CSV table of C-alpha atoms in Angstrom, one decimal:
chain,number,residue,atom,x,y,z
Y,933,UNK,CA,-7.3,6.5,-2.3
Y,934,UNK,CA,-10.4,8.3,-1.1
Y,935,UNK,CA,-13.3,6.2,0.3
Y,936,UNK,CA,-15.9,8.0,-2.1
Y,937,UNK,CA,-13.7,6.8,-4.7
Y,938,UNK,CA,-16.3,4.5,-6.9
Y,939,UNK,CA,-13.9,3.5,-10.1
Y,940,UNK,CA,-12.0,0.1,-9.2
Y,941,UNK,CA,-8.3,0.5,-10.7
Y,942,UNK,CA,-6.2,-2.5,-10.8
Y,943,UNK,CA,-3.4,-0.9,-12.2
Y,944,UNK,CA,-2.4,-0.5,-8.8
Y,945,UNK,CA,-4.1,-1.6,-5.3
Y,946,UNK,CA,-4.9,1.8,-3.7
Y,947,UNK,CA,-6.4,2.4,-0.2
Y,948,UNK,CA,-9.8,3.2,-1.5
Y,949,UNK,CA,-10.0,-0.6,-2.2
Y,950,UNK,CA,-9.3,-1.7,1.4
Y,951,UNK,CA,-11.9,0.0,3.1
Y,952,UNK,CA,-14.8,-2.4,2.2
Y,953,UNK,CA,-12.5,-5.3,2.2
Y,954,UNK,CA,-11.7,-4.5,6.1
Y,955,UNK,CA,-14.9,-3.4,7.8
Y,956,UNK,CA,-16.5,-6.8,8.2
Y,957,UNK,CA,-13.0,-7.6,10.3
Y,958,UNK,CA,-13.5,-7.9,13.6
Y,959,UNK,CA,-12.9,-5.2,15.9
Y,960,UNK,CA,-10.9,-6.2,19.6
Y,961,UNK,CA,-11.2,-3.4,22.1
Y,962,UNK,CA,-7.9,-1.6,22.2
Y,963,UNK,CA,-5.7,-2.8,25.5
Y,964,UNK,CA,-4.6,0.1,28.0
Y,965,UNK,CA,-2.2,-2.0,29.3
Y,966,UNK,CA,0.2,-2.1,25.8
Y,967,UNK,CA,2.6,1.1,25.9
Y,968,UNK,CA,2.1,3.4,23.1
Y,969,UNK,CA,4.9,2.4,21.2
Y,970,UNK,CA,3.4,-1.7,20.8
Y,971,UNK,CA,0.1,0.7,19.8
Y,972,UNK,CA,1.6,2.5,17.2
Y,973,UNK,CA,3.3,-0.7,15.3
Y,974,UNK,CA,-0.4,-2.7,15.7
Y,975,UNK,CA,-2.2,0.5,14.1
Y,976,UNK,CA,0.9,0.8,11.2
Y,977,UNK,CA,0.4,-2.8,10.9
Y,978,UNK,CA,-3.3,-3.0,10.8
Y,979,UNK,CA,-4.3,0.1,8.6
Y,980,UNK,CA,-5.7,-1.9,5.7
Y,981,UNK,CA,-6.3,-4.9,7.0
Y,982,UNK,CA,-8.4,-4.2,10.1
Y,983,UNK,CA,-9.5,-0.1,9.5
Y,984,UNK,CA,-11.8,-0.4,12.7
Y,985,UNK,CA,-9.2,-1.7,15.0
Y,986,UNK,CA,-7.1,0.7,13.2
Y,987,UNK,CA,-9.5,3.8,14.1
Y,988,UNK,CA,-10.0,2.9,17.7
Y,989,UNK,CA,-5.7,2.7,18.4
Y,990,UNK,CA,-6.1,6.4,16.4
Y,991,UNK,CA,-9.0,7.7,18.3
Y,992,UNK,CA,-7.3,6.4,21.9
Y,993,UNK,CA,-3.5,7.7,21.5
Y,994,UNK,CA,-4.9,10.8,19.8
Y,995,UNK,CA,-6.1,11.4,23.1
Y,996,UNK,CA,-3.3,10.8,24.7
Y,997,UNK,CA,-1.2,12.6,21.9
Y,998,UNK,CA,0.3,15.2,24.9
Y,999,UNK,CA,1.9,12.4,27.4
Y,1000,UNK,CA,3.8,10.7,24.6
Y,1001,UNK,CA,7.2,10.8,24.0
Y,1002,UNK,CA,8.2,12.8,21.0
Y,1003,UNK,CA,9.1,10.3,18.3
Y,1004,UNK,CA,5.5,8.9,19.4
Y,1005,UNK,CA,4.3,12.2,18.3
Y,1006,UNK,CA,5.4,12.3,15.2
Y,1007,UNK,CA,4.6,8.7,14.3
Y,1008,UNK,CA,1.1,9.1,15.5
Y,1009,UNK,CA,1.4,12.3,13.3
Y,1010,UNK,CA,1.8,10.5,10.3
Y,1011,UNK,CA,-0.8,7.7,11.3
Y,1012,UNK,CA,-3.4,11.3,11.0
Y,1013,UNK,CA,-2.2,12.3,8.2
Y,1014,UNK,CA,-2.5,8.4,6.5
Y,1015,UNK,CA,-6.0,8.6,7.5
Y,1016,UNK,CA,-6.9,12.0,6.0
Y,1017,UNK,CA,-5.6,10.7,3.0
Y,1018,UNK,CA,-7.7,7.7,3.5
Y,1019,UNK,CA,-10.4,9.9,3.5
Y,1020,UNK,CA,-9.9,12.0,0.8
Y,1021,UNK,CA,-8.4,15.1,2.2
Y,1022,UNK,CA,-5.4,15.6,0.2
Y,1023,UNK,CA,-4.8,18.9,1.2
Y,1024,UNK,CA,-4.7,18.2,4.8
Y,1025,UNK,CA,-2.5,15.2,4.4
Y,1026,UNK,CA,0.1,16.5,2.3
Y,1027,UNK,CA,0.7,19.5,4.3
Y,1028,UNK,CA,1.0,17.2,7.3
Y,1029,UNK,CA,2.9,14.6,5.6
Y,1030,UNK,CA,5.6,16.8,3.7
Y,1031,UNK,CA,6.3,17.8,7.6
Y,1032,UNK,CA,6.7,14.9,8.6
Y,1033,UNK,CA,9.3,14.1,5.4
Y,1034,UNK,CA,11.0,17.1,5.7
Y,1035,UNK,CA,11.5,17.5,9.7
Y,1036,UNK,CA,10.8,13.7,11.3
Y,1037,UNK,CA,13.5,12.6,13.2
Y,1038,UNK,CA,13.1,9.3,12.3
Y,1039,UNK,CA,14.7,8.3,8.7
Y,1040,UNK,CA,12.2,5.3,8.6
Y,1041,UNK,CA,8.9,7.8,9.3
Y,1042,UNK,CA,10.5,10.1,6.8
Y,1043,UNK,CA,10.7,7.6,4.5
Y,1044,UNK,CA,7.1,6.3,4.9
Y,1045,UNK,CA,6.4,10.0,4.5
Y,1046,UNK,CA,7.4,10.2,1.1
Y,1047,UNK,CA,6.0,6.8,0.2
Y,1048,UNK,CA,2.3,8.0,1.2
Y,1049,UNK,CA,2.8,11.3,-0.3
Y,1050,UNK,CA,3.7,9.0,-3.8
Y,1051,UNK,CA,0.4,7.4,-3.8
Y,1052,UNK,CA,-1.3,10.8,-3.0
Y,1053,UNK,CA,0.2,12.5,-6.5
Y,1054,UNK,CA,-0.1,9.0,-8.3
Y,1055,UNK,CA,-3.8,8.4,-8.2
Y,1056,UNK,CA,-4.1,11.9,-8.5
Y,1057,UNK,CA,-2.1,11.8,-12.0
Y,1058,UNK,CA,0.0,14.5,-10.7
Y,1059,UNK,CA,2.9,12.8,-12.5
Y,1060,UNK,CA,5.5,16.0,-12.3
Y,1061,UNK,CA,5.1,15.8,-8.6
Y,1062,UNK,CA,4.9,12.2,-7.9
Y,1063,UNK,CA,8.6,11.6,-10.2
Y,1064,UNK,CA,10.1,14.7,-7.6
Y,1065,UNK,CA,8.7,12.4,-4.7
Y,1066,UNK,CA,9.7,8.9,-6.3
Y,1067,UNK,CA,13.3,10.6,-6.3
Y,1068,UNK,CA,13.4,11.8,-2.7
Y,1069,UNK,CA,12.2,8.3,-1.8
Y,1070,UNK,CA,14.9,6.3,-4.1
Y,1071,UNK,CA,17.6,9.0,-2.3
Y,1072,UNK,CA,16.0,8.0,1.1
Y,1073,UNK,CA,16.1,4.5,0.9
Y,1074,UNK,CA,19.5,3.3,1.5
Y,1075,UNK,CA,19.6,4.8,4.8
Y,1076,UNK,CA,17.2,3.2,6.3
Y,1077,UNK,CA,17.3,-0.2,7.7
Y,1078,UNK,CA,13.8,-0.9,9.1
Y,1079,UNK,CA,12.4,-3.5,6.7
Y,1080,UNK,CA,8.6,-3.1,7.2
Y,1081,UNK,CA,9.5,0.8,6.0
Y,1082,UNK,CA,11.4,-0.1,2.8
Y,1083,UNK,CA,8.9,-2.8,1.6
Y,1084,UNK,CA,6.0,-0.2,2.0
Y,1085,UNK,CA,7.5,2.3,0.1
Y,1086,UNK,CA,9.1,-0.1,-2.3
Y,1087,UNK,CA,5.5,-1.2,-2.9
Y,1088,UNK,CA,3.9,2.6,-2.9
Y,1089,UNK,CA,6.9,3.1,-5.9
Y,1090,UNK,CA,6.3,-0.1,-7.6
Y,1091,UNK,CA,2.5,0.9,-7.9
Y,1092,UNK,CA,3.0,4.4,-8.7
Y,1093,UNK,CA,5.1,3.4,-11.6
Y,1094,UNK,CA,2.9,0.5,-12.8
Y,1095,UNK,CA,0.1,3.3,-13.0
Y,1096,UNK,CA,2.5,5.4,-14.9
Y,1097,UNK,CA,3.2,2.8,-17.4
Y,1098,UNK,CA,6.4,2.5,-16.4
Y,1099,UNK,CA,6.6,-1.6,-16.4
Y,1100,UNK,CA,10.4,-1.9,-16.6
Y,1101,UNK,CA,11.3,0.1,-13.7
Y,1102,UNK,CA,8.1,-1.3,-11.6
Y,1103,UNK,CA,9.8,-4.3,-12.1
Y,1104,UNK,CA,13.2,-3.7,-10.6
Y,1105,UNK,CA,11.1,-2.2,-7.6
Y,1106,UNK,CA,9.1,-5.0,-6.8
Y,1107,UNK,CA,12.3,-7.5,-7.0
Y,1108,UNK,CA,13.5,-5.4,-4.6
Y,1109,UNK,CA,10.4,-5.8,-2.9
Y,1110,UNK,CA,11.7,-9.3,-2.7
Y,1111,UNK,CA,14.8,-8.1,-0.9
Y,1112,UNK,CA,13.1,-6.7,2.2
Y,1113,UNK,CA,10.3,-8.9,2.8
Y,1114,UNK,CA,9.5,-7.9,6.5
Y,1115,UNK,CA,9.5,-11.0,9.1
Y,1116,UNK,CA,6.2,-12.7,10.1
Y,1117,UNK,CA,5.0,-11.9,5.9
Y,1118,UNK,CA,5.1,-13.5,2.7
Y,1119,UNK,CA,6.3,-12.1,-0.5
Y,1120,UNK,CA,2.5,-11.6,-1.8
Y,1121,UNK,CA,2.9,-8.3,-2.8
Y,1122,UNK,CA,6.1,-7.9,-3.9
Y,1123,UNK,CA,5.5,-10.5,-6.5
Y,1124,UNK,CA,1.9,-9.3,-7.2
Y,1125,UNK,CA,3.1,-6.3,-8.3
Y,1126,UNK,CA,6.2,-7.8,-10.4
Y,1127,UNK,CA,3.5,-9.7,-12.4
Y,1128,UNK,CA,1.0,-7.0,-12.7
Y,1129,UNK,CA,3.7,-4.5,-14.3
Y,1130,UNK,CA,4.9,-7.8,-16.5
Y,1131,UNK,CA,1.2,-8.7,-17.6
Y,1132,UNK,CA,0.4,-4.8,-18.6
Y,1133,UNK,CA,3.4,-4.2,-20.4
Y,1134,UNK,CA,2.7,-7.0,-22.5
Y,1135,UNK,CA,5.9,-8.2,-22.1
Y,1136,UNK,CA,6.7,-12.2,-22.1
Y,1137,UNK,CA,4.2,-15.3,-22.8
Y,1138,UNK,CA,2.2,-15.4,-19.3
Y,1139,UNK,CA,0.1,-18.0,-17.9
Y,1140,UNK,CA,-2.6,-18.3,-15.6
Y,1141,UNK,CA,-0.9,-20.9,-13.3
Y,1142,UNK,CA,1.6,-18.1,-12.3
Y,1143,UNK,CA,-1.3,-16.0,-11.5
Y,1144,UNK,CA,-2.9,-18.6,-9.7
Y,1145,UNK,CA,0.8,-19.3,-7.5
Y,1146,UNK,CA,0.5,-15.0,-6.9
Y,1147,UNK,CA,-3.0,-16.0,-5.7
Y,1148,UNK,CA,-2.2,-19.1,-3.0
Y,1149,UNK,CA,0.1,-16.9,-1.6
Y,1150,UNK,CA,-1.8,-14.2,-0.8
Y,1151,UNK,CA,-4.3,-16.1,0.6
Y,1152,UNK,CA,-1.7,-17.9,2.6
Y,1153,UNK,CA,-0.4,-14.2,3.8
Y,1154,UNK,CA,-3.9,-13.2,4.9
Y,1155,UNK,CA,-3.8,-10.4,1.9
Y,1156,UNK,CA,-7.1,-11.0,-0.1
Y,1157,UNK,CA,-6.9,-7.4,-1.5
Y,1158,UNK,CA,-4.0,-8.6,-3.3
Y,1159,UNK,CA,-5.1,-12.2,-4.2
Y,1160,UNK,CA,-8.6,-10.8,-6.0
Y,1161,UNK,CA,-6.2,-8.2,-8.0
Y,1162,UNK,CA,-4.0,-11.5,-9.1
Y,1163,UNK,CA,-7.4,-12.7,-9.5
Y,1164,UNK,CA,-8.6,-10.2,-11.9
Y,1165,UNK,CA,-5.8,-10.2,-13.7
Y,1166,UNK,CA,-5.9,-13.8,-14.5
Y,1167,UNK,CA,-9.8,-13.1,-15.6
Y,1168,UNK,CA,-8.4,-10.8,-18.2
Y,1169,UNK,CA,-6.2,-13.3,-19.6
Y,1170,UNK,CA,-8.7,-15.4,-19.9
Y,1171,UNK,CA,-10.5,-13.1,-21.7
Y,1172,UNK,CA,-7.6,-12.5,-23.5
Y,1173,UNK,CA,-7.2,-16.0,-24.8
Y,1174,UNK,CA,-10.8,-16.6,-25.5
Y,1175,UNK,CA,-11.9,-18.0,-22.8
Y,1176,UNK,CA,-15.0,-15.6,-21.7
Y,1177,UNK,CA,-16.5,-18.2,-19.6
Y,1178,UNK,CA,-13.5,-18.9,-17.3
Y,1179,UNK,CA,-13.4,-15.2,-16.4
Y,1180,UNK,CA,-16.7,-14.8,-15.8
Y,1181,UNK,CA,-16.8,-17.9,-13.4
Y,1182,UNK,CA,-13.4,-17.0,-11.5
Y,1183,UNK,CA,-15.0,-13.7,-11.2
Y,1184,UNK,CA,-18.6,-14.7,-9.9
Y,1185,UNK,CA,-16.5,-17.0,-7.8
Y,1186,UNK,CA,-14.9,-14.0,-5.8
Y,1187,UNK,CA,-17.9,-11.6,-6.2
Y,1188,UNK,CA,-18.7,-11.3,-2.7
């Protein structure tokens, strides 16, 4: 999760990964004119895909942080607290973010709460903690209706339990995943994650053209992250199945 993070893990996409993926994305100028509300959504939206853009909406409402309304306060709470995560300062973010879970007056920020604090104490292999969290989050889940909330933290569970070689129950999640696929997105992830918990437990005769369809739609979604992680799982097939030279190739393909 932390930037300095140099180890690539694909047993789950983390948001150390994004950060060299998104700063050649192009930066627009944040608009004045959009109410802090429309600001807040763009910068939840944007995080990982465009971190720059993402860090200029933080920087400007930050200071602004005393004229907004309260439930802009705490969601602009949270977006601080995602970003000391982001850059590695655990301590800082949980404190923030257990706040936020706990007290948040908004089930859908509490629930995103919870979801961020998951991937904190997963990459962190604090497993004791992260099960306590994955329960508050399964007990938080049914009462909240925003679907760009539950598919997050759908995802932050599936990949959690795919790192605690868990494959069964990452499963369930991301078919679920499936269930709340937010409008205006594809179901990239949910059935990236279903695969990657299938092709790890080592579970069921795979093949690389249902990598490849986990692929074309992630690069139809705009989430390359998740379409070089179908990617390198397909490589390791290959390898797999004897075919060295494929995976090196598909790999050298994607390099850059």
């Amino acid at each position: 999760m932390p930037r300095q993070r140099k180890t690539c893990r694909w047993y789950g996409v983390g948001v150390a990964a994004l950060l060299g993926l998104s700063m050649g994305t192009a930066v627009a100028a944040v608009s004045t004119s959009e109410a802090p509300e429309q600001l807040l959504q763009r910068a939840l939206d944007i995080k990982t895909s465009n971190h720059p853009e993402f860090l200029k909406i933080l920087d400007h409402l930050s200071r602004e942080s005393g004229d907004l309304p309260l439930d802009d306060q705490w969601k602009l709470r949270y977006l601080e607290a995602w970003q000391a995560a982001f850059d590695g300062n655990y301590a800082r973010a949980s404190v923030t973010l257990r706040s936020i879970a706990e007290q948040a007056p908004d089930v859908a920020l509490r629930l995103r709460a919870n979801a961020t604090l998951l991937n904190i104490f997963g990459f962190g292999h604090r497993y004791e903690e992260a099960f306590i969290q994955l329960n508050q989050l399964a007990e938080l889940l049914p009462q909240v209706n925003d679907k760009d909330a539950r598919y997050s933290a759908l995802g932050e569970a599936a990949q959690f339990l795919i790192i605690a070689r868990q494959h069964d129950q990452a499963v369930e999640y991301a078919e679920r995943m499936r269930q709340n696929v937010p409008d205006g997105k594809n179901a990239c992830r949910a059935d990236y994650y279903r695969l990657h918990a299938l092709f790890h437990s080592g579970k069921g005769q795979l093949n690389r053209s249902q990598f490849q369809s986990v692929v074309d739609q992630c690069v139809q979604g705009g989430e390359t992250l998740f379409a070089n992680a179908a990617r390198s799982d397909m490589a390791t097939l290959d390898i797999q199945q004897g075919r060295a030279a494929d995976a090196v190739h598909l790999l050298e393909s994607y390099y850059a």
